[in-house]
mmCIF file of C-alpha atoms in Angstrom:
data_model
loop_
_atom_site.group_PDB
_atom_site.id
_atom_site.type_symbol
_atom_site.label_atom_id
_atom_site.label_comp_id
_atom_site.label_asym_id
_atom_site.label_seq_id
_atom_site.Cartn_x
_atom_site.Cartn_y
_atom_site.Cartn_z
ATOM 1 C CA MET A 1 -125.337 -44.073 101.695
ATOM 2 C CA GLY A 2 -126.335 -47.618 100.490
ATOM 3 C CA ALA A 3 -128.823 -45.569 98.252
ATOM 4 C CA VAL A 4 -126.107 -43.749 96.678
ATOM 5 C CA PHE A 5 -123.753 -46.777 96.064
ATOM 6 C CA VAL A 6 -126.329 -48.291 93.848
ATOM 7 C CA ALA A 7 -128.030 -45.459 92.236
ATOM 8 C CA PRO A 8 -127.444 -45.193 88.493
ATOM 9 C CA ALA A 9 -126.720 -41.617 88.641
ATOM 10 C CA PHE A 10 -123.560 -42.594 91.056
ATOM 11 C CA LEU A 11 -122.497 -45.674 89.047
ATOM 12 C CA ARG A 12 -122.043 -43.154 86.333
ATOM 13 C CA PHE A 13 -119.393 -41.681 87.799
ATOM 14 C CA ALA A 14 -117.880 -44.559 90.026
ATOM 15 C CA GLY A 15 -115.225 -45.680 87.369
ATOM 16 C CA SER A 16 -113.793 -42.298 86.253
ATOM 17 C CA SER A 17 -113.376 -41.222 89.831
ATOM 18 C CA LEU A 18 -111.350 -44.912 90.097
ATOM 19 C CA PHE A 19 -109.288 -44.294 87.068
ATOM 20 C CA PHE A 20 -109.130 -40.658 86.299
ATOM 21 C CA VAL A 21 -108.617 -39.290 89.970
ATOM 22 C CA GLY A 22 -107.303 -42.302 91.562
ATOM 23 C CA GLY A 23 -105.062 -43.001 88.547
ATOM 24 C CA PHE A 24 -103.536 -39.650 88.551
ATOM 25 C CA MET A 25 -102.791 -39.888 92.393
ATOM 26 C CA ALA A 26 -101.195 -43.326 91.904
ATOM 27 C CA LEU A 27 -98.784 -41.701 88.915
ATOM 28 C CA GLN A 28 -98.206 -38.682 91.060
ATOM 29 C CA SER A 29 -97.683 -40.371 94.098
ATOM 30 C CA LEU A 30 -95.493 -43.326 93.064
ATOM 31 C CA TRP A 31 -95.196 -44.553 89.321
ATOM 32 C CA ALA A 32 -94.311 -41.187 87.639
ATOM 33 C CA VAL A 33 -90.734 -41.495 88.713
ATOM 34 C CA PRO A 34 -89.978 -44.867 87.390
ATOM 35 C CA TRP A 35 -91.845 -44.099 84.191
ATOM 36 C CA LEU A 36 -89.484 -41.149 83.631
ATOM 37 C CA MET A 37 -86.203 -43.158 84.697
ATOM 38 C CA HIS A 38 -87.064 -46.404 82.855
ATOM 39 C CA VAL A 39 -88.950 -45.337 79.983
ATOM 40 C CA GLU A 40 -87.723 -41.940 78.979
ATOM 41 C CA GLY A 41 -84.141 -42.484 80.390
ATOM 42 C CA LEU A 42 -84.057 -39.763 82.655
ATOM 43 C CA ALA A 43 -81.727 -39.362 85.739
ATOM 44 C CA LEU A 44 -83.255 -39.595 89.263
ATOM 45 C CA ALA A 45 -82.584 -35.634 89.509
ATOM 46 C CA ASP A 46 -84.190 -34.829 86.192
ATOM 47 C CA ALA A 47 -87.100 -37.144 87.016
ATOM 48 C CA ALA A 48 -87.635 -35.284 90.285
ATOM 49 C CA ARG A 49 -87.260 -31.759 88.042
ATOM 50 C CA THR A 50 -90.193 -33.226 85.929
ATOM 51 C CA LEU A 51 -92.169 -34.440 88.911
ATOM 52 C CA LEU A 52 -92.028 -30.667 90.232
ATOM 53 C CA LEU A 53 -93.353 -29.599 86.941
ATOM 54 C CA LEU A 54 -96.260 -31.853 87.117
ATOM 55 C CA ASN A 55 -97.137 -30.776 90.530
ATOM 56 C CA LEU A 56 -96.750 -27.148 89.224
ATOM 57 C CA GLY A 57 -99.046 -27.937 86.332
ATOM 58 C CA MET A 58 -101.565 -29.251 89.238
ATOM 59 C CA LEU A 59 -101.292 -25.975 91.015
ATOM 60 C CA THR A 60 -101.605 -23.949 87.849
ATOM 61 C CA GLY A 61 -104.678 -26.005 86.852
ATOM 62 C CA GLN A 62 -106.304 -25.755 90.246
ATOM 63 C CA LEU A 63 -105.875 -21.930 90.412
ATOM 64 C CA SER A 64 -107.092 -21.551 86.676
ATOM 65 C CA ILE A 65 -110.397 -23.677 87.486
ATOM 66 C CA GLY A 66 -110.960 -21.691 90.414
ATOM 67 C CA VAL A 67 -110.692 -18.474 88.630
ATOM 68 C CA PHE A 68 -112.511 -19.414 85.281
ATOM 69 C CA GLY A 69 -114.693 -22.227 86.644
ATOM 70 C CA VAL A 70 -117.367 -20.005 88.252
ATOM 71 C CA ARG A 71 -117.030 -17.933 85.182
ATOM 72 C CA MET A 72 -117.627 -20.713 82.746
ATOM 73 C CA ALA A 73 -120.446 -21.818 84.995
ATOM 74 C CA ARG A 74 -122.456 -18.303 84.620
ATOM 75 C CA HIS A 75 -122.265 -18.931 80.738
ATOM 76 C CA GLY A 76 -124.031 -22.250 80.973
ATOM 77 C CA VAL A 77 -120.823 -24.735 80.907
ATOM 78 C CA ARG A 78 -121.805 -27.486 83.229
ATOM 79 C CA PRO A 79 -119.452 -29.426 85.360
ATOM 80 C CA LEU A 80 -120.189 -32.522 83.153
ATOM 81 C CA GLN A 81 -119.212 -30.930 80.226
ATOM 82 C CA MET A 82 -115.707 -29.574 81.776
ATOM 83 C CA LEU A 83 -115.275 -33.724 82.431
ATOM 84 C CA HIS A 84 -115.780 -34.436 78.773
ATOM 85 C CA VAL A 85 -113.232 -31.873 77.664
ATOM 86 C CA GLY A 86 -110.764 -32.336 80.644
ATOM 87 C CA TYR A 87 -110.810 -35.977 80.468
ATOM 88 C CA GLY A 88 -110.623 -36.175 76.790
ATOM 89 C CA ALA A 89 -107.523 -33.876 76.662
ATOM 90 C CA LEU A 90 -105.862 -35.958 79.521
ATOM 91 C CA LEU A 91 -106.421 -39.338 77.409
ATOM 92 C CA LEU A 92 -104.836 -37.586 74.484
ATOM 93 C CA VAL A 93 -101.721 -36.190 76.800
ATOM 94 C CA GLN A 94 -101.379 -39.822 78.323
ATOM 95 C CA ALA A 95 -101.384 -41.341 74.812
ATOM 96 C CA LEU A 96 -98.751 -39.112 73.735
ATOM 97 C CA ILE A 97 -96.884 -39.966 76.701
ATOM 98 C CA LEU A 98 -97.218 -43.688 76.056
ATOM 99 C CA PHE A 99 -96.124 -43.486 72.490
ATOM 100 C CA GLY A 100 -93.236 -40.920 73.109
ATOM 101 C CA VAL A 101 -94.696 -38.058 70.916
ATOM 102 C CA GLY A 102 -93.745 -34.622 72.308
ATOM 103 C CA PRO A 103 -91.714 -32.803 74.691
ATOM 104 C CA VAL A 104 -91.618 -34.886 78.076
ATOM 105 C CA SER A 105 -91.473 -31.980 80.619
ATOM 106 C CA LEU A 106 -94.292 -30.199 78.719
ATOM 107 C CA LEU A 107 -96.683 -33.645 78.723
ATOM 108 C CA TRP A 108 -96.290 -34.302 82.258
ATOM 109 C CA PHE A 109 -97.149 -30.474 83.277
ATOM 110 C CA LEU A 110 -100.059 -30.866 81.140
ATOM 111 C CA ILE A 111 -101.123 -33.995 83.003
ATOM 112 C CA GLY A 112 -100.839 -31.753 86.280
ATOM 113 C CA ALA A 113 -102.766 -28.776 84.713
ATOM 114 C CA LEU A 114 -105.491 -30.968 83.223
ATOM 115 C CA SER A 115 -105.881 -33.016 86.645
ATOM 116 C CA ALA A 116 -107.715 -29.928 87.857
ATOM 117 C CA VAL A 117 -110.949 -31.078 85.918
ATOM 118 C CA ASN A 118 -111.056 -33.922 88.835
ATOM 119 C CA SER A 119 -112.835 -31.483 90.885
ATOM 120 C CA GLN A 120 -116.040 -31.561 88.932
ATOM 121 C CA ALA A 121 -116.716 -34.973 89.173
ATOM 122 C CA TYR A 122 -118.300 -34.240 92.754
ATOM 123 C CA LEU A 123 -120.514 -31.572 91.422
ATOM 124 C CA ALA A 124 -121.402 -33.680 88.104
ATOM 125 C CA ALA A 125 -122.339 -36.722 90.219
ATOM 126 C CA SER A 126 -124.253 -34.648 92.759
ATOM 127 C CA ASN A 127 -126.644 -33.100 90.022
ATOM 128 C CA ASP A 128 -128.782 -36.077 89.819
ATOM 129 C CA PHE A 129 -129.214 -36.210 93.626
ATOM 130 C CA PRO A 130 -131.416 -33.939 95.958
ATOM 131 C CA ARG A 131 -129.372 -31.286 97.131
ATOM 132 C CA GLU A 132 -129.602 -32.476 100.730
ATOM 133 C CA MET A 133 -127.651 -35.601 99.843
ATOM 134 C CA PHE A 134 -124.678 -33.358 98.159
ATOM 135 C CA GLY A 135 -122.285 -34.487 101.394
ATOM 136 C CA ARG A 136 -123.305 -38.083 101.267
ATOM 137 C CA VAL A 137 -122.434 -38.215 97.294
ATOM 138 C CA SER A 138 -119.298 -36.284 97.725
ATOM 139 C CA THR A 139 -117.793 -38.601 100.171
ATOM 140 C CA SER A 140 -118.848 -41.585 98.183
ATOM 141 C CA ILE A 141 -116.973 -39.981 95.092
ATOM 142 C CA ASN A 142 -114.063 -39.626 97.586
ATOM 143 C CA LEU A 143 -113.931 -43.303 98.770
ATOM 144 C CA MET A 144 -113.839 -44.312 94.863
ATOM 145 C CA VAL A 145 -110.783 -41.929 94.494
ATOM 146 C CA PHE A 146 -109.016 -43.417 97.328
ATOM 147 C CA LEU A 147 -109.992 -46.791 96.377
ATOM 148 C CA GLY A 148 -108.683 -45.964 92.832
ATOM 149 C CA ALA A 149 -105.171 -44.808 94.231
ATOM 150 C CA PHE A 150 -104.952 -47.891 96.073
ATOM 151 C CA VAL A 151 -106.069 -50.375 93.315
ATOM 152 C CA VAL A 152 -103.792 -48.376 90.633
ATOM 153 C CA GLN A 153 -100.883 -48.295 92.497
ATOM 154 C CA TRP A 154 -101.167 -52.066 93.887
ATOM 155 C CA GLY A 155 -102.507 -52.979 90.432
ATOM 156 C CA PHE A 156 -99.334 -51.460 88.738
ATOM 157 C CA GLY A 157 -96.717 -53.083 90.964
ATOM 158 C CA LEU A 158 -98.560 -56.613 90.867
ATOM 159 C CA ALA A 159 -98.430 -56.407 87.060
ATOM 160 C CA LEU A 160 -95.223 -55.304 86.751
ATOM 161 C CA ASP A 161 -93.713 -58.307 89.050
ATOM 162 C CA LEU A 162 -95.628 -60.748 86.864
ATOM 163 C CA LEU A 163 -94.466 -59.110 83.450
ATOM 164 C CA ARG A 164 -90.962 -59.125 84.700
ATOM 165 C CA THR A 165 -91.115 -62.996 85.958
ATOM 166 C CA TRP A 166 -92.427 -63.359 82.461
ATOM 167 C CA GLY A 167 -88.788 -61.861 81.135
ATOM 168 C CA TRP A 168 -90.204 -58.594 80.139
ATOM 169 C CA ALA A 169 -87.810 -55.687 80.290
ATOM 170 C CA MET A 170 -89.036 -53.212 82.730
ATOM 171 C CA PRO A 171 -89.542 -50.351 80.071
ATOM 172 C CA GLN A 172 -91.749 -52.676 78.027
ATOM 173 C CA ALA A 173 -93.601 -53.664 81.167
ATOM 174 C CA LEU A 174 -94.128 -50.183 82.389
ATOM 175 C CA ARG A 175 -95.441 -49.281 78.885
ATOM 176 C CA PHE A 176 -97.882 -52.318 79.016
ATOM 177 C CA THR A 177 -98.964 -51.454 82.325
ATOM 178 C CA PHE A 178 -99.876 -47.669 81.664
ATOM 179 C CA ALA A 179 -101.442 -48.790 78.151
ATOM 180 C CA ALA A 180 -103.715 -50.892 80.620
ATOM 181 C CA LEU A 181 -104.726 -48.027 82.673
ATOM 182 C CA LEU A 182 -105.368 -46.187 79.556
ATOM 183 C CA VAL A 183 -107.992 -48.493 78.624
ATOM 184 C CA LEU A 184 -109.587 -48.571 81.730
ATOM 185 C CA GLN A 185 -109.999 -44.928 81.665
ATOM 186 C CA VAL A 186 -111.695 -44.726 78.170
ATOM 187 C CA LEU A 187 -114.066 -47.771 79.351
ATOM 188 C CA SER A 188 -114.898 -45.353 82.504
ATOM 189 C CA TYR A 189 -114.920 -42.180 80.188
ATOM 190 C CA LEU A 190 -118.012 -43.459 78.195
ATOM 191 C CA PRO A 191 -120.432 -43.575 80.627
ATOM 192 C CA LEU A 192 -120.160 -39.832 81.194
ATOM 193 C CA PHE A 193 -121.901 -39.301 77.983
ATOM 194 C CA PRO A 194 -125.762 -39.693 78.696
ATOM 195 C CA ARG A 195 -126.683 -41.346 75.600
ATOM 196 C CA LEU A 196 -124.388 -44.036 75.693
ATOM 197 C CA TRP A 197 -125.164 -44.611 79.307
ATOM 198 C CA ARG A 198 -128.836 -44.943 78.613
ATOM 199 C CA ARG A 199 -128.188 -47.388 76.022
ATOM 200 C CA GLY A 200 -126.054 -49.206 78.003
ATOM 201 C CA GLN A 201 -128.712 -49.529 80.827
ATOM 202 C CA GLY A 202 -131.193 -50.405 78.526
#
């Protein structure tokens, strides 16, 4: 396990596992409803319905990637390429949410649907390791995911408390914190491109 955690091939995916996969879990489980109520101005019942749409989107995405993922792999589409497209689309959708552009229900449904690409992180990270290490690499990625869920959940709350003590209104504090998560996701997205990663290693 120690060899996995220090390997550049694993570190390349550690950040995206923390902030994309873990970040989605934190939003889905805790921070989506406060955002919908305080920023979007929805009542609790409407926020709950939007959260249901997010989860329906997640189900749709998982079913779709299960059906079409194998077909795409047969046509030469690699897990890393799916991450490039899926994470890029997630960044776009989250930016639209941050700036209040587009229908709220559709955007949160799309976040759920696009989150299905998270499963490709396990395959992409394992490709640079011997096949017999797949279980250890997957377990290490999983640890990053749950660590990310905790860090983002806790970090959101800590940042909001701090900003509120500085006199920020809740909607502005939520926007700032969501923007910070988006920045962390962008930074963790860049190492997924081999040329940028090799340049950074050099």
